[in-house]
Amino acid sequence: MTDRRKFLTGMPAVAALGFATVAGSSAARAAAEVKAAATRRAANVIDPKLRDAFPSLPVTDQDGKSHQFYDSLIKDKIVVLNFMSIRDEAQFPITAKLSKLAGHLGGKLGRDVHMVSITRDPQRDTPENLKVFSEKFGAPKGWSFLTGIHQDMKDLSLRMYRMGHAHKPGRRKVDVVFYGNGSAGTWGAFPVDIEIDDMAERITWVMPSKRAEKMPHRAGPRVLNAINGSNNNREI
Amino acid sequence: MLNRRDTLKFGLATAGASLAPSASEAVPQSGLVFPDTFEPSIVTRPSPPSTPFVAPLNVMPVAQTVDPGTLDPAPDPLRHQRFDDFPPNKFYREVISEFRWKYHPEPPYGDGHVGREGDPEIGTFSWGFNGITPGETYHANYDEPIFLRRENHLPDVGEAKANFALPSVTIHLHNAHTASESDGIPQDFANPGEFWDHHYANFPAGFDKREIMSTLWYHDHRLDFTATNVYAGLSGFYLLFDERDSNNERDTNPKAFRLPSGDFDVPLILHDVQFDENGQVVWDFFNPSPTATDPHDVGNSGGATNNFGPDFGYTTNGMIGDKFTVNRTIQPYFDVKRRKYRFRILNGGPSRLYTLHLEVHPKRGKPYYDDFTILSTDGNFLPVPLVKESLSLWVAQRHDVIIDFSKYKSGDMVYLVNSLEMRQDGAGPSGRQLEEDDGIMQFRVRGRKVRDPSRVPRRLRKLPKVDMSEVRRERLFVFDYDNGLWTVNGRLMDPNRIDAKIEQGSAEVWTFRNAGNAWAHPVHTHFEEFRILEVNGRPIAEDDVLNSRKDVVSLGPNDEVVFFGRWRDFLGKHVMHCHNVVHEDHAMMIRWDIVPVGEGD
């Protein structure tokens, strides 16, 4: 056979190393891992290096203030991030939904959590128009509506999802809101249709938690519901 | 044999073309959601080189019980459905934590050692169970209920080095017949410092022995983070045995299958992984900050250019790695004796689909392809063993196969290879077969022929009857793409919305339809196996591996699959979702509940 498989080239002649799987019993491994995990946690410090991957593009908020996208709005922050346009709001009311989330977050918004809405339609959505739009939804401090040059807005949306076909109003029927920890670089997404308290709960997932002092603490299942004999899952 | 290769090649190429027409032929580039010019990091930043087949196969140890008295607080029967019907007699404890794991002995992956051997400060940051990945292999028996406590000792968000994943976990036992609270549904997570108790009753659905399963696996199922958490290392095997599949090749019980057991029964989990220049596992999202480049056309709709390179996107399509790993080792080798082995081959994802072949390279003579003897699909025994030249293995699917090495000579090499080409964005097959096979792992045949007490029985397990008179209703689920996201019946997952209320004890007929012509979905529904009735309007042939109980549907472009399922024994919340776990997280999943009779929709 002349077309010997490529993967065979570079096959080593050296004898490979022996391999033993981890020695000992399950109980011993579990106990050792509890100890090791505690030690690693104690020694762990948050990596000060840049741990994220957003372009730091120039953007302008609804107050006309300029920002470098990554440096001012993402880095070191817990962020809720979505894409919108004023024209699209009539067909797909994502800002109306998020305004309820903003109300639910209350005092945490602007302090613990920052909301960032990026327009897909920067030609029409000028800072002045976004100002009027945000006031219509009573957007509090801590919720930025961003615009900029067309290409930069495209780059930001392409960063999050590669969708070229849903920029026009009325084309969107579903969407997600991204949520992340800018200093950790951990990001998730929730669908717009979920309930407001579920949204608020999910944002806490990317926040550092207060670890229970004494291990271990029960997460579940809950005690069975006497009425229907089920529904003992975690309450979220 | 050479002709056979050519036949195989052409045959599959034709099949592939009908499966997914090459995108460039089907539609103009400007209309594509994922243009062919889109370059994910697998192209722009390949993993560091590693020599294939020098890393020995990692064989996971079998999990051992712990003294229930050491579990503090003690197991609480009031938290589990039917606990008293199935009192556990075996207790286990799993500690989930972060550690460094060597996928390969060569730098930058390792220091001459693999796994947890060698310098503990070398290797990629991984998550696992009791200090290893994949986790320990469970050997469970039918009629022996198990209690398992899983403790989350992961570092907090911001402290975890595998920062693409979320250190909050829910471990699903795929596809156990288990109550909702023990199933590991996406909502039942435990944060760092918390534990979750699982009660596995280990009885067949409806107490019907034909519903007995064998090869199960466990993996993370965290809402919004399943893809990244499994990728970080949270997967392992859970094997169920019974009187017939008795885990003893020397069993004197005449009913026993006597399949290869012990050292000759080896689970293999396939994950494709991407690494950075330091040998650290990367997820497409977490990459160095993009740097500005000259605007360049990447084929986006409307001609929008990209000004940043290399071109990374937060991936909603899929995640393809360029390193093939088996049991979290890159392209391992395995020394085998000249006898029969049972391999339990599992595609652990996240997104890659495989068509697997056995390629034999004799010490003397020309290479050729050989057949698999297939025992089971998705962990369920077939009525009879099937001899096939290839295995189709989509994400989460399993095949138990027998390979008989006694027919080869000492010094021969047998390779497990893949011939299916994937789209580089991971959303589905490219529609082409690879020019050159991917080498997944190597079996080195060694020594003289040895005594082999194992057998391959002529008959395996009978299929449960499909009784259409039990069907209470039919449902249609359409899988589509909208706005960069993945929908079921036009919607995304909401854990507080019940998309189907199924009456306990009833049967239903479900139709899965893929409305897309360029992507694929391995769709999984929890809790009970189902029987496929039709694929694209055609019934299933008797000698097809689909003539079995299944838990993952291969829903190719434009496919429509109809199946019959039953929901018995427990109540509560479950999910059905795409097992391309990136699609699942964005958010191709529904919640369905088993409800008391009379409360269904």
XYZ file of N, CA, C and O in Angstrom, chain A residues 6-17, chain B residues 47-56 103-110 114 322-324 329-333 415 439-442 444:
180
model
N -0.837 8.547 7.156
C 0.073 9.597 7.593
C 0.414 9.461 9.073
O 1.509 9.754 9.513
N -0.525 8.982 9.841
C -0.286 8.970 11.286
C 0.838 8.031 11.675
O 1.366 8.104 12.761
N 1.223 7.157 10.745
C 2.286 6.221 11.081
C 3.663 6.828 10.930
O 4.632 6.317 11.460
N 3.762 7.912 10.196
C 5.076 8.520 10.053
C 5.479 9.084 11.407
O 4.649 9.540 12.186
N 6.766 9.060 11.657
C 7.230 9.573 12.930
C 6.930 8.631 14.075
O 6.936 9.022 15.225
N 6.675 7.385 13.737
C 6.441 6.415 14.808
C 7.726 6.155 15.551
O 8.746 5.898 14.942
N 7.700 6.238 16.813
C 8.933 6.126 17.588
C 9.376 4.673 17.722
O 8.546 3.764 17.719
N 10.690 4.506 17.803
C 11.210 3.170 18.040
C 11.413 2.952 19.532
O 11.539 1.827 19.987
N 11.425 4.027 20.269
C 11.725 3.906 21.698
C 10.618 3.157 22.434
O 9.449 3.277 22.108
N 11.027 2.404 23.409
C 10.034 1.733 24.248
C 9.362 2.801 25.106
O 10.005 3.731 25.570
N 8.084 2.687 25.253
C 7.380 3.695 26.031
C 7.528 3.437 27.514
O 7.955 2.374 27.948
N 7.153 4.457 28.256
C 7.313 4.384 29.705
C 6.207 3.548 30.307
O 5.107 3.511 29.789
N -2.309 22.602 18.467
C -1.659 22.159 19.701
C -0.193 21.831 19.419
O 0.163 21.476 18.297
N 0.670 21.911 20.438
C 2.070 21.515 20.242
C 2.153 20.056 19.787
O 1.292 19.248 20.134
N 3.191 19.724 18.990
C 3.293 18.350 18.491
C 3.497 17.338 19.622
O 4.055 17.674 20.672
N 3.010 16.129 19.388
C 3.243 15.038 20.336
C 3.400 13.771 19.507
O 2.685 13.589 18.527
N 4.330 12.922 19.879
C 4.542 11.689 19.121
C 3.385 10.742 19.383
O 3.056 10.476 20.538
N 2.756 10.248 18.306
C 1.649 9.325 18.536
C 2.115 7.976 19.082
O 3.231 7.535 18.784
N 1.299 7.371 19.881
C 1.448 5.985 20.336
C 2.710 5.745 21.180
O 3.317 4.691 21.120
N 3.120 6.747 21.942
C 4.183 6.513 22.933
C 3.631 6.632 24.347
O 4.304 6.266 25.307
N 2.426 7.149 24.473
C 1.824 7.252 25.806
C 1.046 5.971 26.078
O 0.204 5.585 25.283
N 1.336 5.307 27.200
C 0.582 4.092 27.503
C -0.863 4.425 27.859
O -1.139 5.482 28.419
N -1.348 14.655 29.757
C -2.013 13.960 28.655
C -1.009 13.194 27.785
O -1.397 12.402 26.950
N 0.274 13.492 27.955
C 1.299 12.894 27.100
C 2.632 13.042 27.821
O 2.834 14.008 28.546
N 3.574 12.089 27.618
C 4.834 12.199 28.355
C 5.759 13.311 27.856
O 6.621 13.778 28.609
N 5.587 13.760 26.619
C 6.545 14.723 26.074
C 6.197 16.146 26.492
O 5.025 16.502 26.599
N 7.236 17.010 26.673
C 6.942 18.420 26.929
C 6.223 19.035 25.724
O 6.485 18.597 24.607
N 5.378 20.030 25.886
C 5.051 20.663 27.165
C 3.942 19.938 27.943
O 3.537 20.426 28.987
N 3.504 18.782 27.451
C 2.397 18.096 28.128
C 2.842 17.406 29.418
O 2.105 17.362 30.384
N 4.041 16.833 29.377
C 4.481 16.031 30.518
C 5.981 16.098 30.693
O 6.689 16.855 30.008
N 3.004 10.255 32.542
C 1.645 10.605 32.133
C 0.716 10.555 33.349
O 1.077 10.020 34.394
N -7.693 19.300 18.263
C -6.849 18.613 17.283
C -6.044 17.463 17.897
O -5.274 16.818 17.211
N -6.226 17.213 19.196
C -5.555 16.063 19.809
C -6.605 15.014 20.182
O -7.541 15.304 20.922
N -6.396 13.819 19.650
C -7.298 12.719 19.971
C -6.826 12.087 21.272
O -5.665 11.682 21.376
N -5.559 10.489 27.548
C -4.172 10.342 27.130
C -4.148 10.549 25.617
O -4.992 9.993 24.911
N -3.182 11.341 25.126
C -3.127 11.610 23.684
C -2.627 10.377 22.950
O -1.529 9.871 23.236
N -3.401 9.904 21.995
C -3.052 8.788 21.103
C -2.227 7.702 21.814
O -1.052 7.516 21.503
N -2.848 6.996 22.742
C -2.089 6.019 23.522
C -1.867 4.704 22.774
O -2.470 4.465 21.728
N -0.981 3.902 23.346
C -0.842 2.527 22.876
C -1.287 1.601 23.988
O -1.341 1.982 25.166
N -4.765 -0.588 14.697
C -5.067 0.806 15.020
C -6.558 1.056 15.008
O -7.266 0.562 14.133
N -5.414 8.626 13.440
C -5.058 7.526 14.336
C -5.495 7.859 15.750
O -5.068 8.848 16.325
N -6.376 7.040 16.315
C -6.880 7.329 17.665
C -6.034 6.606 18.709
O -5.567 7.203 19.662
N -5.856 5.297 18.518
C -4.985 4.554 19.441
C -4.421 3.311 18.768
O -4.866 2.917 17.691
N -3.413 2.743 19.421
C -2.681 1.610 18.859
C -2.748 0.421 19.815
O -2.558 0.593 21.019
N -0.822 -3.039 20.472
C 0.395 -3.771 20.113
C 0.190 -5.235 20.487
O 0.077 -5.571 21.674
